Each structure stands twice: as C-alpha cells, then as structure tokens.
C-alpha cells in the first residue's frame, strides 16, 4: 500500500528555502569570479558605448534644450493626462464606471492577465506606464533639428528603454508573478534564479536567454525531416535534392537560395508547414542550398565567393544531376539579395554557357534597394561598422549570437522580455517550439563577406545603383534582369519592410508580380494552405508608390502558396517527366538530407564539416578575372579547400 505523502513542516520548508538560497549565492559568486578572471582584459579597457547611443541622445538633448517652450508644453500634456488618470482611478475606487485613459495597443500581450484590468491598483500602474511611455516616445520623436539617422537611433533606443521599464518585467509590479510566488511558497523565484544562472553560464557571463527547450529538437529527427539526399558539396555549401512525392514532376527544377544568417530548415520545420515538402507535392523537383556555418578559417570569404560557389555552382550541379540547364529560382531575405545579384551577373555575361539558365525568380521578403531598411538601419553607420569590423577581424567572423540579439531587439517584448518574465519571474521552463529552436540556431558571418554586405548594401546602397558594385569582373546592374519576377513581402515585416521591398518593382526589366502577405517576416511566408490563416493582397499593376499599389489591391483569404505555384507553372512549359530520384543522375548521393553542414551548432555540438575546416588553397583572383569552371567536386569526390577552380565555369 502506497504511503500518504507527508506534508512539509514550516521548519523543514524554511530550511529547504535557505539551502536553495545559499546554493544560488555560492553558484553566483563562482560564476562572477570565473567571468572576471576570463574577461579581466576587457574590463581594464571597456568600450562603454560601442553602439554610440550616448552621442545620439546628447545631440537630442541639446536640440531639446534649445526649445524650452516646447518642453514646457510637453510636460503640461503629461500632467493633464495624469490628472485624467487620477480622476478615472478615483471614480473606479468609489464603485463608479470610468473609461480607461490609456490602453495597450492591439496585439500587446504583456497585460493580458485579468488583474491588470480588475484590480484598481494594477490597472493604475498599467495606465500610468502606458501614459508615460507614449509621452516619452512622442517627446523624443518630435525634437526638431536632428538628422534622420540620429532621430531613428533615438526613437529606437527610447523604445528599448520604455519596453525594459514595463511593470510586467518586475516582480513587485507583476500580479501574475506575485501570485505564482505565493502559490509556490517562493519556489518559482528559486527556479527562476536557477534559470537565470543557467543562462549566464551558457552565455559565458552574458545573458543568453533560453527561448525554447533546445533538447526537445534534433535536426533531421523532428525538424528538417523532408527526405532527400546531399548530391553536391563544396567548402561553402551543400546542395540537397529532395525525394519526389508525385509520380511525375515538372521538367524544370526549382532551386531555393536561403539566407546564411540562419539554417535553411525554416522552410522545413515540420511536415505540416514545410514549404519544401509542399512544393514537392505540387510536382517540383526541389533543390536547396544548405550553407556552411563558417569559422575563422573562412574569414576571407567574400560576397563574390558566396555568389560563385553558391548559386552559380549550384546551377551547374543541378544541370549534372537532372540534365536541365534552366531552373526556377527562389531567394529568401538575404538569400534573395544574393539571388538578385547572381541574376544581374548572369544577365551581363556574353558566354552562351550562362544564358537562359534561370526561367523565373521568386523573392521572399527581399531588399535590393536599401533606401529605407527600417529599424536595422539603426545598427549601421560608419562608427558602428568600424567597431564591428575591428571585432570581426580579430576572430574572423561575426558571431551568430550577436546577429540574433540584433534581430531580437526589433521585437523586444516578444523575443526578450516575455522570456524574462516566463523564465525568471514565473520560474517556468520555456515551452518546446520548433520556430524558436530555429531562431536560436543562428550561424556566423565571415568577416570579409559581412563587412562588404553591410557597407555596400545598407550603408551605401550600391546594389540599387547600376554598376555600383562589381563581382568577378562584372559590374552589377539589376535593371538587366529581364525574366519574370514574383515578389512576396509581408505587411508586418520588421526585418525587410514591405514598402522597401516594393521598390524592386521599379528596377527589374522583366514582368514583375508583387504580392503582399499578412503577418511578419516568418509567419507571413511559412503559411501553408491547410492552416487557413492570414490573407494576402494582389494587384496586377505596379505603380511607383507602394501605398497606391495597396489602395487598389484585392484582399484574398488564406495562403499565397497556391497562387505562387500557379504563377510559376504558367511561366514554364509545364512539361511533365517521370519523377527524379536523387542520386540517379550524374551526381550521386553523398548522404541523406539534411546533410552535415546544417547540424553544426554555435555551441560546438554536431558534426564538424571537413570542407569548411580547411583554408583556401590559392589567393583570390584579381577583379578582372573571370570565374572558372563548373562544379569541380563531383558526387563522389571528397570536399576540398576552395581554389577558384572550384567555382562555376
């Protein structure tokens, strides 16, 4: 017979609590001591303002003080708002109905606990915060005389400051956290402190907030599971061909070029929302580039190298694997920027080998004209680039965690503070979520390539300028791209603002079809028809102004995927052939998908790719040299260090 559980006595509970606190204190001291010893050199000469935020706010303050009348008016506005709030709160305390003075924005999930509305004290705290936040953001935004970049930086970091000071982020002003503390007799705080220490240890003294249970997922087991084979590999990428899911397939293959900031499997998270699987079900022979996770040995790899040994080499490999020299292409985000550059390079070639290699192209949330790159512009100016380049040149790359932090700051309430509350204040473990696992599985950026990308695209906007950049001896002019173009952007994109991506409609020479999806950079793209979520807008015309396009656009329910599939097929000859099996062509299968490169994690776990571990065999060619020929590595060949002869012919 099972024994009845014994109730812990107050003395035992107090002893247990004290022991936990002592262990946490001891662990914290050890962590701080270890960190100080490892980072003593950095502490001796700290870079107190690497993002040059202080300069921006000093400039803002000087301009603000130059107009004291406006400052007085701003202060009176806040005072009046507080008077209304006090009156509203007093009425509620006396039992009368009163409309709120300030309410959260639609979609703001911070104040969803009922106590924020039902309890007058917490309702007052909430409204007081919202009033002050709105006033502060409005005040700094309306300072006259600031240049555009400084204004954007002040607005952005004011928003970061305001988000950080939300009452939801503090124990004593968060009713849900207080309730959990009482209900668990303090155990939630103990567990939260342990979560905090775990994150500090994992980040080597820097806070690396855990967004999901990283042990709940394994690449190739429950994410990136669509069956296929790696049919080609060089030092920079693996080319994966996926197994057919239909008896016949379109004769022309599909090549997808994903960004190298994250892994390709955002397009293959689960069978239910995998774009790769869905495309194969529509009869496409799908190939995708899986980029290597570079280390310091690939520090000298350039944007040109990514073009030559990425999509251009993939075109030759696909021709060997299928016998087809022409493909339909898809480029996602940064992969789309590379794809556009590649197409412009192809359009400028006189060699018949490179003509008619791409039949149509689709761009997922892709910027090519960086006139207004949104909040990311805050991180790109000459001073910050010099700081970043100095760090990258020391170690040979930009660490993926730094890039991830930048992107998380763009949606701080969702991607930072919600986890602070869940993990530390509530003491909960993060929920297993495949999308957040992928989001945490970022990759490094080679120093030379990333510096070129940030300078030439974000800072100087040279890609949009005809001949503004030159790659492999060829001036790049996007206006020479004369094939059919499909552009899908998302209305709430915080990484590639849709009105900026729309600028490309005025650049390409060929026919352009622009589609706008609801939701954001990821959810708006990864939106399978079966989910029946969101909507999209269509307009066959492409006027110069993005707002004019949207004003005349037709809203359509559900996913844009079927519309894209029909568009691609309408621009192909639609000839069907027996389904292709990876490895049956001239390129033999090297290993099962998802391959080796995608499994290399930032924490060092996973298989080490030999091809990426070797330095380049020869110096880079001069700018006037032409790329050399065809994929040198065959299906059976071992990965070799890159010489220029490994590039396309």
Coordinates of C-alpha atoms in Angstrom, one line a residue, residues 315-580:
X315 CA 23.2 25.7 -61.3
X316 CA 26.0 23.6 -62.8
X317 CA 25.4 20.9 -60.2
X318 CA 21.7 20.8 -60.9
X319 CA 22.4 20.5 -64.7
X320 CA 24.6 17.5 -63.9
X321 CA 22.0 16.0 -61.6
X322 CA 19.0 16.4 -63.8
X323 CA 20.2 17.2 -67.3
X324 CA 18.3 20.6 -67.2
X325 CA 20.3 23.8 -67.5
X326 CA 17.4 26.1 -66.8
X327 CA 15.7 26.4 -63.3
X328 CA 13.1 28.4 -61.5
X329 CA 14.7 30.1 -58.5
X330 CA 13.6 31.3 -55.1
X331 CA 15.6 33.6 -52.8
X332 CA 14.7 34.3 -49.2
X333 CA 15.7 37.5 -47.5
X334 CA 19.5 37.8 -47.7
X335 CA 19.5 34.8 -50.0
X336 CA 17.2 36.8 -52.2
X337 CA 19.6 39.7 -52.3
X338 CA 22.3 37.2 -53.4
X339 CA 19.9 35.7 -55.9
X340 CA 19.2 39.1 -57.5
X341 CA 23.0 39.8 -57.6
X342 CA 23.6 36.5 -59.3
X343 CA 20.8 37.1 -61.9
X344 CA 22.3 40.5 -62.7
X345 CA 25.8 38.8 -63.1
X346 CA 24.3 36.2 -65.4
X347 CA 22.5 38.9 -67.5
X348 CA 25.8 40.6 -68.1
X349 CA 27.6 37.6 -69.5
X350 CA 28.2 37.1 -73.2
X351 CA 29.2 33.4 -72.8
X352 CA 26.3 31.2 -74.1
X353 CA 27.0 28.9 -71.1
X354 CA 25.4 31.4 -68.8
X355 CA 22.5 32.5 -70.9
X356 CA 18.9 31.3 -70.2
X357 CA 19.9 29.5 -67.0
X358 CA 17.1 30.9 -64.9
X359 CA 13.5 30.9 -66.2
X360 CA 11.8 32.8 -63.4
X361 CA 12.7 34.1 -60.0
X362 CA 10.7 34.5 -56.7
X363 CA 11.9 36.7 -53.9
X364 CA 10.7 36.1 -50.4
X365 CA 10.9 39.3 -48.2
X366 CA 13.9 40.6 -50.1
X367 CA 15.5 44.0 -50.1
X368 CA 17.7 45.1 -53.1
X369 CA 17.1 48.9 -52.7
X370 CA 18.1 49.7 -49.2
X371 CA 16.8 53.3 -49.2
X372 CA 14.8 52.7 -46.0
X373 CA 15.8 49.3 -44.4
X374 CA 13.7 50.1 -41.3
X375 CA 15.0 49.7 -37.7
X376 CA 18.0 47.7 -38.8
X377 CA 19.5 51.0 -40.2
X378 CA 20.0 52.0 -36.5
X379 CA 22.8 49.5 -36.3
X380 CA 24.6 50.6 -39.5
X381 CA 26.7 53.7 -39.6
X382 CA 30.4 54.4 -40.1
X383 CA 31.3 54.4 -36.4
X384 CA 29.4 51.2 -35.6
X385 CA 30.7 49.4 -38.7
X386 CA 34.3 50.3 -37.7
X387 CA 33.7 48.8 -34.3
X388 CA 32.1 45.7 -35.8
X389 CA 34.9 45.2 -38.4
X390 CA 37.5 45.5 -35.7
X391 CA 35.9 42.7 -33.7
X392 CA 35.3 40.6 -36.8
X393 CA 38.9 40.9 -38.0
X394 CA 40.1 39.7 -34.6
X395 CA 38.2 36.4 -34.7
X396 CA 37.4 36.2 -38.4
X397 CA 33.6 36.3 -38.2
X398 CA 30.6 37.9 -36.6
X399 CA 29.2 35.5 -34.0
X400 CA 25.7 34.3 -34.7
X401 CA 24.5 35.2 -31.2
X402 CA 25.3 38.9 -31.8
X403 CA 23.2 38.9 -35.0
X404 CA 20.4 37.1 -33.2
X405 CA 20.5 39.7 -30.4
X406 CA 20.1 42.5 -33.0
X407 CA 17.0 40.8 -34.6
X408 CA 15.5 40.0 -31.2
X409 CA 15.8 43.7 -30.2
X410 CA 13.5 44.6 -33.2
X411 CA 10.7 42.8 -31.3
X412 CA 12.0 43.0 -27.7
X413 CA 8.6 42.5 -26.0
X414 CA 8.0 39.2 -27.8
X415 CA 11.6 37.9 -28.1
X416 CA 13.3 39.2 -25.0
X417 CA 11.0 40.4 -22.2
X418 CA 8.3 37.7 -22.5
X419 CA 11.1 35.1 -21.7
X420 CA 12.5 37.2 -18.9
X421 CA 9.0 37.1 -17.3
X422 CA 8.4 33.4 -18.1
X423 CA 11.8 32.0 -17.2
X424 CA 12.9 34.3 -14.3
X425 CA 9.8 35.9 -12.6
X426 CA 7.5 32.9 -13.1
X427 CA 10.2 30.3 -12.8
X428 CA 8.9 28.3 -15.8
X429 CA 10.9 26.4 -18.3
X430 CA 10.5 27.6 -21.9
X431 CA 8.0 25.7 -24.0
X432 CA 9.3 23.5 -26.8
X433 CA 8.7 25.4 -30.0
X434 CA 10.3 24.5 -33.3
X435 CA 10.3 28.0 -34.7
X436 CA 12.2 29.4 -31.7
X437 CA 14.6 26.4 -31.9
X438 CA 15.4 27.5 -35.4
X439 CA 15.6 31.2 -34.4
X440 CA 18.2 30.2 -31.7
X441 CA 20.2 28.1 -34.2
X442 CA 21.9 31.1 -35.9
X443 CA 25.2 31.0 -37.8
X444 CA 28.3 33.0 -38.0
X445 CA 29.1 35.6 -40.8
X446 CA 32.6 35.6 -42.4
X447 CA 34.3 38.9 -41.7
X448 CA 35.0 39.9 -45.3
X449 CA 31.6 38.9 -46.7
X450 CA 29.6 40.5 -43.9
X451 CA 31.6 43.8 -44.0
X452 CA 31.0 44.1 -47.7
X453 CA 27.3 43.3 -47.4
X454 CA 26.7 45.9 -44.6
X455 CA 28.8 48.6 -46.3
X456 CA 27.7 48.2 -49.9
X457 CA 24.1 47.4 -49.3
X458 CA 22.9 49.0 -46.0
X459 CA 25.3 51.9 -45.7
X460 CA 26.0 52.9 -49.3
X461 CA 23.0 51.3 -51.1
X462 CA 25.3 50.4 -54.0
X463 CA 23.3 47.4 -55.2
X464 CA 20.5 49.6 -56.4
X465 CA 22.9 51.7 -58.4
X466 CA 23.8 50.4 -61.9
X467 CA 27.4 49.3 -61.7
X468 CA 27.6 50.3 -58.1
X469 CA 29.3 47.1 -57.2
X470 CA 31.5 44.7 -59.2
X471 CA 31.7 41.0 -58.7
X472 CA 34.1 38.6 -60.6
X473 CA 35.0 41.4 -63.0
X474 CA 31.3 42.2 -63.8
X475 CA 29.5 45.4 -62.9
X476 CA 26.2 44.5 -61.3
X477 CA 23.1 46.1 -62.8
X478 CA 19.8 44.8 -61.5
X479 CA 18.0 46.6 -64.4
X480 CA 19.3 43.9 -66.8
X481 CA 17.2 41.2 -65.1
X482 CA 14.5 40.6 -67.8
X483 CA 13.0 37.3 -66.6
X484 CA 9.5 37.0 -64.9
X485 CA 9.8 38.1 -61.2
X486 CA 7.5 37.2 -58.3
X487 CA 7.9 39.3 -55.2
X488 CA 6.2 38.2 -51.9
X489 CA 6.5 40.6 -49.0
X490 CA 4.8 40.7 -45.6
X491 CA 2.9 43.6 -44.2
X492 CA 4.3 43.5 -40.6
X493 CA 7.9 42.7 -41.6
X494 CA 10.3 44.1 -39.0
X495 CA 13.4 43.0 -41.0
X496 CA 12.6 43.8 -44.6
X497 CA 9.9 46.5 -44.6
X498 CA 7.4 45.7 -47.3
X499 CA 7.4 49.3 -48.8
X500 CA 11.2 49.0 -49.1
X501 CA 11.0 45.6 -50.8
X502 CA 8.3 47.1 -53.2
X503 CA 11.0 49.4 -54.6
X504 CA 12.3 46.5 -56.6
X505 CA 9.2 46.6 -58.7
X506 CA 10.6 49.7 -60.4
X507 CA 14.0 48.2 -61.0
X508 CA 13.7 44.9 -62.9
X509 CA 13.3 44.9 -66.7
X510 CA 11.2 41.8 -66.8
X511 CA 7.5 41.5 -65.8
X512 CA 7.0 41.9 -62.0
X513 CA 4.2 40.3 -60.0
X514 CA 4.1 41.8 -56.4
X515 CA 2.1 40.1 -53.7
X516 CA 1.7 41.2 -50.1
X517 CA 1.0 38.7 -47.3
X518 CA -0.4 39.4 -43.9
X519 CA 1.7 38.9 -40.7
X520 CA 5.5 39.1 -40.5
X521 CA 8.9 38.1 -41.9
X522 CA 8.5 34.4 -40.9
X523 CA 4.8 33.7 -40.3
X524 CA 3.7 35.5 -43.5
X525 CA 6.0 33.3 -45.6
X526 CA 5.6 30.0 -43.7
X527 CA 1.8 29.9 -44.2
X528 CA 0.7 26.5 -45.6
X529 CA -2.8 26.4 -47.3
X530 CA -4.0 23.8 -44.8
X531 CA -3.7 26.2 -41.9
X532 CA -6.2 28.6 -43.5
X533 CA -4.6 31.5 -41.8
X534 CA -4.0 35.2 -42.7
X535 CA -4.6 36.6 -46.1
X536 CA -2.7 38.3 -49.0
X537 CA -3.2 41.1 -51.4
X538 CA -3.0 41.1 -55.2
X539 CA -2.7 44.0 -57.7
X540 CA -1.6 43.2 -61.3
X541 CA -0.3 46.8 -61.6
X542 CA 2.9 48.1 -60.1
X543 CA 2.7 51.9 -59.7
X544 CA 5.7 53.7 -58.4
X545 CA 4.1 54.3 -54.9
X546 CA 3.6 51.3 -52.6
X547 CA 0.6 52.9 -50.9
X548 CA -1.0 53.4 -54.3
X549 CA -0.5 49.7 -55.0
X550 CA -2.1 48.7 -51.7
X551 CA -5.1 51.1 -52.2
X552 CA -6.1 49.2 -55.4
X553 CA -5.1 45.7 -54.3
X554 CA -7.6 42.9 -53.8
X555 CA -7.6 41.0 -50.5
X556 CA -7.6 37.3 -50.8
X557 CA -8.2 34.8 -48.0
X558 CA -5.6 32.1 -46.8
X559 CA -2.2 31.3 -48.1
X560 CA -0.4 32.8 -51.1
X561 CA 1.4 29.5 -51.8
X562 CA -1.2 28.1 -54.4
X563 CA -1.2 31.5 -56.2
X564 CA 2.6 31.3 -56.4
X565 CA 2.6 27.7 -57.7
X566 CA 0.1 28.7 -60.5
X567 CA 2.3 31.7 -61.4
X568 CA 5.4 29.6 -61.7
X569 CA 3.7 26.9 -63.8
X570 CA 2.1 29.5 -66.1
X571 CA 5.6 30.7 -66.9
X572 CA 7.0 27.3 -67.6
X573 CA 6.3 24.9 -70.4
X574 CA 4.6 22.6 -67.9
X575 CA 6.2 19.5 -69.5
X576 CA 6.0 16.6 -67.1
X577 CA 8.5 13.8 -66.8
X578 CA 8.9 10.7 -64.6
X579 CA 9.8 11.7 -61.1
X580 CA 13.6 12.1 -60.5

